[in-house]
Each structure stands twice: as C-alpha cells, then as structure tokens.
Amino acid sequence: MTFLGISGMQYSGQSLANSRILLAEDSNLFTSMIGARLKELFGIEIEICRNFEELQLAYDRSADPVTLAISNINLPGAEKGEALEYLVDLSIPTIVFTGTFHEGTRDQLLSKDVVDYIIKDNVFAVDMLAESVARFLTNHRHHVLIVDDSPTARALLTSRLKRYNFRVSAAESGSKALEILKGNPDIGLVVTDYNMPDIDGFELTRRIRSVRGSHELRIIGVSSSSNRLLSARFLKAGGNDFMLRPFIDEEFYCRVNQNLDTLIQIRSMRNERESAAA
C-alpha cells in the first residue's frame, strides 16, 4: 500500500485492511464519502452507525477489538455528546468529525484525549480525515524518545504521543537518553528539554549528532525560557526544530508529524539513489 496525504504524509507498507473502524455519523453524504475514501485508499471496510443505538450494538455484537472510531459529536439518540462519552469511557481511540466547532468545543474534545478532530468546513475535510486515520494506524512504526528531567513534563508529552499511537521511551537526563539511544537504533525522533542538570539540550544534541545524522534521526528542542535565541542555538547544535512552552496540542502534533514525514522522505530518496547505483 502506498499513500501520500495532503499535508505531506507518505506511507508505503502493509495493508491497513484488517483495522476495525466504527463510523458514528448520521449524514448519508459523509458516510458514503468516508466509506468510499477509506476503502479506496486503504481497503478498509468501515462499520457505519447512524445513531447511538447502532453504535452500542456494533460494539456489543463483536468480540473483535475496535481499532479506531470516527464520531460526530451529536448523533440521533445522543444529542448531547453521549456517543463520544461512550467511546471515551470504553477507551476506544476516537477521531471527532464535526461541523459544530468553537474554542470551547476544542477544549472539551482535548480534555477527553481524543486522537484528533476534523472540521467539516471545506472540500478537503474527508481527505484530511483519511490522513488522520492513516497516521493513527501507522504511527506505531515510529519510536520517539522524550528527554526531560521534570516527571510532569515527561508524563505529559509521553501521554500525548501515546494518544497518537506512537511508541515512546522516556529519559530523565541527557546521559540516560544517550544510553537509551544506544540500545534502540530504531528511535527516529528525540524531543528534548534544554535545561537539564547533567547534560543540557544543546550538548545532548551535539553528542547525538556526532553519531547519528539528520537522515537517521530528527531532534526537536523544547524550553520554557523566554530567551528567543535558544531556537538558534538548538539549530546550530544540530537540532531540526524548536518549540517554546507552553505549546498547544495541535502545534506539537504537527511539528512531530512534519519532522517524521521529512525523515521518511529523506530515507526514501536515499534508498532510491542506492538502488539506482546498485
């Protein structure tokens, strides 16, 4: 299977057809469009639930685990968001697909730890949804290392990345990060704090770059400092990106995706050159 998303996601690999996906949506137009698009791109046959009762029956009638749900906020029989609450209570990863949206809605959705939300406000909405589905189903191929001496910060970033289905390791210091990297060559992204007691983020980045280039591993620096020059110093040390805390979930996920997309594209180009030279 090969897929190129509208934001630059590139995937070539095994079929995603074995994924069990529930679509809780009462619009015939959108159920038809989403069903056709996921079938065309990934070979996935979705299970359509047009009201709350059908959603409950779909979950109860099969012992097969639900890989992912796509849900409108309001469904017939669940006009106050009960369907979304039901999916969250069952710990089913859920992408919200909605036409009703404002800042308060966003805050409520993120507080429920939904995977993503897509707004039905443009012609690309279904394609954006398809890409969000593809990312969730394939993010497990990415191993991300979080480096931060703050237990709270480590736990927050780890939970965010696991929500998106990434494999995550965490280190409380620069020296521990180097140890984890040595034992896990599959790590493709490091998200590191700047201010750490043993090895700061700059030095950690330099040490990583002495053994692994940007074509092998991407590095995002993060900091709560108000010093705007930190970003330049991270980039000069060999980092690929930098974010100032506090950052919002959507920005963090976008930066992670962009760096991993770039890594995949670099690897793909290198493989093509090596194949052509062989």
Short mmCIF file of C-alpha atoms in Angstrom, two decimals:
data_model
loop_
_atom_site.label_atom_id
_atom_site.label_comp_id
_atom_site.label_asym_id
_atom_site.label_seq_id
_atom_site.Cartn_x
_atom_site.Cartn_y
_atom_site.Cartn_z
CA MET A 1 0.00 0.00 0.00
CA THR A 2 1.25 3.49 -0.90
CA PHE A 3 -0.34 6.69 0.40
CA LEU A 4 0.56 10.38 0.12
CA GLY A 5 -1.51 12.68 2.31
CA ILE A 6 -2.40 16.30 1.60
CA SER A 7 -0.09 17.55 4.38
CA GLY A 8 2.89 15.53 3.16
CA MET A 9 2.42 12.20 4.93
CA GLN A 10 3.97 9.38 2.94
CA TYR A 11 3.36 5.71 3.67
CA SER A 12 4.42 2.57 1.85
CA GLY A 13 3.90 -0.71 3.58
CA GLN A 14 1.46 -3.35 4.61
CA SER A 15 -2.26 -3.03 4.02
CA LEU A 16 -4.42 -1.46 6.72
CA ALA A 17 -7.48 -3.50 5.75
CA ASN A 18 -7.50 -5.55 8.97
CA SER A 19 -8.29 -2.49 11.07
CA ARG A 20 -11.76 -2.43 12.62
CA ILE A 21 -13.16 1.10 12.35
CA LEU A 22 -16.54 2.32 13.56
CA LEU A 23 -18.05 5.41 11.92
CA ALA A 24 -20.69 7.10 14.08
CA GLU A 25 -22.30 9.54 11.62
CA ASP A 26 -25.92 10.14 10.55
CA SER A 27 -25.23 12.07 7.32
CA ASN A 28 -25.70 9.84 4.26
CA LEU A 29 -23.40 12.11 2.27
CA PHE A 30 -20.50 11.85 4.70
CA THR A 31 -20.93 8.13 5.44
CA SER A 32 -20.82 7.48 1.71
CA MET A 33 -17.80 9.71 1.10
CA ILE A 34 -15.81 8.45 4.08
CA GLY A 35 -16.61 4.80 3.40
CA ALA A 36 -15.61 5.11 -0.26
CA ARG A 37 -12.39 7.02 0.52
CA LEU A 38 -11.12 4.64 3.21
CA LYS A 39 -11.98 1.66 1.01
CA GLU A 40 -10.20 3.19 -2.00
CA LEU A 41 -7.06 4.24 -0.13
CA PHE A 42 -6.60 1.51 2.46
CA GLY A 43 -9.01 -1.30 1.64
CA ILE A 44 -10.82 -0.68 4.94
CA GLU A 45 -14.49 -1.67 5.22
CA ILE A 46 -15.88 0.61 7.91
CA GLU A 47 -18.87 -0.21 10.13
CA ILE A 48 -21.44 2.59 9.88
CA CYS A 49 -23.54 3.52 12.92
CA ARG A 50 -26.19 6.13 12.13
CA ASN A 51 -27.47 6.55 15.69
CA PHE A 52 -26.43 5.87 19.27
CA GLU A 53 -28.25 2.56 19.47
CA GLU A 54 -26.46 1.24 16.36
CA LEU A 55 -23.13 2.31 17.85
CA GLN A 56 -23.81 0.38 21.04
CA LEU A 57 -24.96 -2.68 19.09
CA ALA A 58 -21.87 -2.58 16.84
CA TYR A 59 -19.61 -2.65 19.90
CA ASP A 60 -21.59 -5.35 21.71
CA ARG A 61 -22.12 -7.78 18.83
CA SER A 62 -18.44 -8.48 18.16
CA ALA A 63 -15.60 -9.56 20.42
CA ASP A 64 -13.06 -8.14 17.96
CA PRO A 65 -11.45 -5.01 19.40
CA VAL A 66 -12.23 -1.68 17.77
CA THR A 67 -9.04 -0.21 16.35
CA LEU A 68 -10.41 3.30 15.91
CA ALA A 69 -13.70 5.18 15.95
CA ILE A 70 -14.71 8.19 13.89
CA SER A 71 -17.57 10.04 15.54
CA ASN A 72 -19.71 13.11 15.11
CA ILE A 73 -20.25 14.98 18.38
CA ASN A 74 -24.03 14.62 18.16
CA LEU A 75 -25.93 11.57 16.93
CA PRO A 76 -29.65 10.74 16.91
CA GLY A 77 -30.31 9.37 20.38
CA ALA A 78 -27.21 11.12 21.70
CA GLU A 79 -27.81 14.80 21.01
CA LYS A 80 -25.69 15.96 23.96
CA GLY A 81 -22.47 14.18 23.06
CA GLU A 82 -23.25 10.87 24.76
CA ALA A 83 -21.82 8.88 21.85
CA LEU A 84 -18.41 10.48 22.29
CA GLU A 85 -18.57 9.93 26.05
CA TYR A 86 -19.44 6.27 25.40
CA LEU A 87 -16.43 5.75 23.14
CA VAL A 88 -14.08 7.54 25.55
CA ASP A 89 -15.36 5.51 28.51
CA LEU A 90 -14.59 2.33 26.53
CA SER A 91 -11.03 3.62 25.88
CA ILE A 92 -11.61 3.44 22.13
CA PRO A 93 -9.26 5.81 20.25
CA THR A 94 -11.54 8.34 18.57
CA ILE A 95 -11.28 10.95 15.83
CA VAL A 96 -14.05 13.53 16.01
CA PHE A 97 -15.55 14.60 12.67
CA THR A 98 -17.83 17.55 13.27
CA GLY A 99 -19.42 20.62 11.73
CA THR A 100 -20.07 22.19 15.13
CA PHE A 101 -16.95 23.85 16.44
CA HIS A 102 -15.75 26.75 18.58
CA GLU A 103 -12.96 27.30 21.09
CA GLY A 104 -14.96 25.79 23.94
CA THR A 105 -15.67 22.70 21.84
CA ARG A 106 -11.95 22.28 21.16
CA ASP A 107 -11.09 22.44 24.86
CA GLN A 108 -13.77 19.88 25.70
CA LEU A 109 -12.56 17.49 23.00
CA LEU A 110 -8.91 17.67 24.01
CA SER A 111 -9.84 17.16 27.66
CA LYS A 112 -11.31 13.81 26.60
CA ASP A 113 -7.99 12.80 24.99
CA VAL A 114 -9.46 12.28 21.54
CA VAL A 115 -6.91 11.35 18.88
CA ASP A 116 -7.79 14.24 16.59
CA TYR A 117 -10.65 16.41 15.41
CA ILE A 118 -11.54 17.27 11.81
CA ILE A 119 -13.97 20.07 10.97
CA LYS A 120 -16.45 19.61 8.11
CA ASP A 121 -15.86 23.10 6.76
CA ASN A 122 -14.01 22.59 3.48
CA VAL A 123 -13.82 20.33 0.43
CA PHE A 124 -10.71 18.63 1.80
CA ALA A 125 -12.33 17.52 5.06
CA VAL A 126 -12.72 13.87 4.05
CA ASP A 127 -9.14 13.72 2.74
CA MET A 128 -7.91 15.29 5.98
CA LEU A 129 -9.87 12.67 7.89
CA ALA A 130 -8.36 9.88 5.77
CA GLU A 131 -4.88 11.17 6.54
CA SER A 132 -5.63 11.36 10.25
CA VAL A 133 -6.82 7.74 10.13
CA ALA A 134 -3.68 6.69 8.25
CA ARG A 135 -1.42 8.45 10.74
CA PHE A 136 -3.06 6.79 13.72
CA LEU A 137 -2.91 3.34 12.11
CA THR A 138 0.77 3.70 11.17
CA ASN A 139 2.27 5.82 13.95
CA HIS A 140 3.31 2.67 15.82
CA ARG A 141 6.18 2.32 13.32
CA HIS A 142 7.73 5.45 14.86
CA HIS A 143 9.74 5.26 18.09
CA VAL A 144 10.05 8.62 19.88
CA LEU A 145 12.32 9.47 22.81
CA ILE A 146 11.26 12.16 25.33
CA VAL A 147 14.09 13.70 27.36
CA ASP A 148 13.18 15.91 30.33
CA ASP A 149 14.23 16.00 33.97
CA SER A 150 10.69 17.00 35.02
CA PRO A 151 8.49 13.94 35.74
CA THR A 152 5.38 16.01 34.99
CA ALA A 153 6.69 17.20 31.62
CA ARG A 154 7.82 13.67 30.66
CA ALA A 155 4.45 12.22 31.59
CA LEU A 156 2.54 14.91 29.67
CA LEU A 157 4.50 14.50 26.43
CA THR A 158 4.50 10.72 26.74
CA SER A 159 0.72 10.60 27.17
CA ARG A 160 0.24 12.92 24.20
CA LEU A 161 2.37 10.78 21.92
CA LYS A 162 0.82 7.52 23.09
CA ARG A 163 -2.62 9.02 22.39
CA TYR A 164 -1.49 9.32 18.77
CA ASN A 165 -0.30 5.66 18.81
CA PHE A 166 3.48 6.30 18.80
CA ARG A 167 5.91 4.02 20.58
CA VAL A 168 7.51 6.12 23.30
CA SER A 169 10.57 5.90 25.54
CA ALA A 170 11.44 8.50 28.17
CA ALA A 171 14.65 9.63 29.83
CA GLU A 172 15.09 11.83 32.89
CA SER A 173 18.57 13.03 31.89
CA GLY A 174 20.85 13.51 28.92
CA SER A 175 23.09 10.62 29.95
CA LYS A 176 20.10 8.28 30.23
CA ALA A 177 18.92 9.46 26.80
CA LEU A 178 22.28 8.52 25.25
CA GLU A 179 22.05 5.11 26.88
CA ILE A 180 18.53 4.53 25.52
CA LEU A 181 19.55 5.69 22.04
CA LYS A 182 22.48 3.30 22.02
CA GLY A 183 20.17 0.38 22.78
CA ASN A 184 17.35 1.45 20.45
CA PRO A 185 18.64 2.31 16.97
CA ASP A 186 15.04 2.43 15.70
CA ILE A 187 14.36 5.72 17.51
CA GLY A 188 13.64 8.28 14.79
CA LEU A 189 12.76 11.36 16.83
CA VAL A 190 14.09 12.91 20.04
CA VAL A 191 12.14 15.63 21.86
CA THR A 192 14.49 17.16 24.41
CA ASP A 193 14.25 19.88 27.01
CA TYR A 194 17.01 22.49 27.14
CA ASN A 195 17.57 22.90 30.88
CA MET A 196 18.73 19.61 32.43
CA PRO A 197 21.16 19.08 35.32
CA ASP A 198 23.75 16.75 33.78
CA ILE A 199 23.82 17.41 30.03
CA ASP A 200 21.78 20.31 28.68
CA GLY A 201 19.78 20.07 25.48
CA PHE A 202 22.47 21.70 23.36
CA GLU A 203 25.19 19.32 24.47
CA LEU A 204 22.88 16.32 24.14
CA THR A 205 22.06 17.38 20.59
CA ARG A 206 25.75 17.75 19.72
CA ARG A 207 26.56 14.30 21.13
CA ILE A 208 23.69 12.70 19.25
CA ARG A 209 24.79 14.37 16.02
CA SER A 210 28.32 13.03 16.45
CA VAL A 211 26.95 9.53 15.81
CA ARG A 212 23.57 9.99 14.05
CA GLY A 213 22.79 12.44 11.26
CA SER A 214 19.50 14.15 10.40
CA HIS A 215 18.85 11.46 7.78
CA GLU A 216 18.68 8.93 10.62
CA LEU A 217 17.10 10.85 13.50
CA ARG A 218 15.30 14.17 13.98
CA ILE A 219 15.64 16.34 17.08
CA ILE A 220 13.09 18.83 18.44
CA GLY A 221 14.26 21.10 21.26
CA VAL A 222 11.76 22.47 23.79
CA SER A 223 12.08 25.05 26.55
CA SER A 224 10.04 27.21 28.92
CA SER A 225 12.61 30.00 28.72
CA SER A 226 11.69 33.40 27.31
CA ASN A 227 15.09 33.61 25.60
CA ARG A 228 14.28 33.73 21.89
CA LEU A 229 17.89 32.91 20.98
CA LEU A 230 17.53 29.36 22.26
CA SER A 231 15.98 28.27 18.98
CA ALA A 232 19.02 29.49 17.03
CA ARG A 233 21.39 27.74 19.42
CA PHE A 234 19.46 24.45 19.12
CA LEU A 235 19.52 24.63 15.34
CA LYS A 236 23.24 25.46 15.31
CA ALA A 237 23.89 22.48 17.59
CA GLY A 238 22.25 20.17 15.06
CA GLY A 239 18.60 20.28 16.03
CA ASN A 240 15.86 20.23 13.42
CA ASP A 241 13.14 22.17 15.19
CA PHE A 242 12.40 24.10 18.37
CA MET A 243 9.27 24.89 20.39
CA LEU A 244 8.69 27.21 23.34
CA ARG A 245 6.45 26.01 26.15
CA PRO A 246 3.58 26.20 26.70
CA PHE A 247 2.56 24.86 23.30
CA ILE A 248 -0.84 23.64 22.19
CA ASP A 249 -1.55 20.02 21.29
CA GLU A 250 -2.23 20.69 17.62
CA GLU A 251 1.07 22.52 17.14
CA PHE A 252 3.05 19.83 18.93
CA TYR A 253 1.49 17.02 16.89
CA CYS A 254 2.01 18.98 13.65
CA ARG A 255 5.71 19.54 14.39
CA VAL A 256 6.20 15.87 15.28
CA ASN A 257 4.46 14.81 12.07
CA GLN A 258 6.43 17.23 9.92
CA ASN A 259 9.76 16.00 11.25
CA LEU A 260 8.86 12.35 10.85
CA ASP A 261 7.47 12.98 7.34
CA THR A 262 10.76 14.65 6.42
CA LEU A 263 12.71 11.71 7.84
CA ILE A 264 10.69 9.24 5.77
CA GLN A 265 11.17 11.31 2.61
CA ILE A 266 14.94 11.54 3.18
CA ARG A 267 15.20 7.80 3.75
CA SER A 268 13.11 7.13 0.66
CA MET A 269 15.34 9.32 -1.52
CA ARG A 270 18.50 7.70 -0.14
CA ASN A 271 17.09 4.23 -0.83
CA GLU A 272 16.19 5.24 -4.38
CA ARG A 273 19.72 6.56 -5.00
CA GLU A 274 21.29 3.43 -3.57
CA SER A 275 19.04 1.21 -5.71
CA ALA A 276 19.90 3.22 -8.83
CA ALA A 277 23.60 2.95 -8.10
CA ALA A 278 23.50 -0.79 -7.47
#
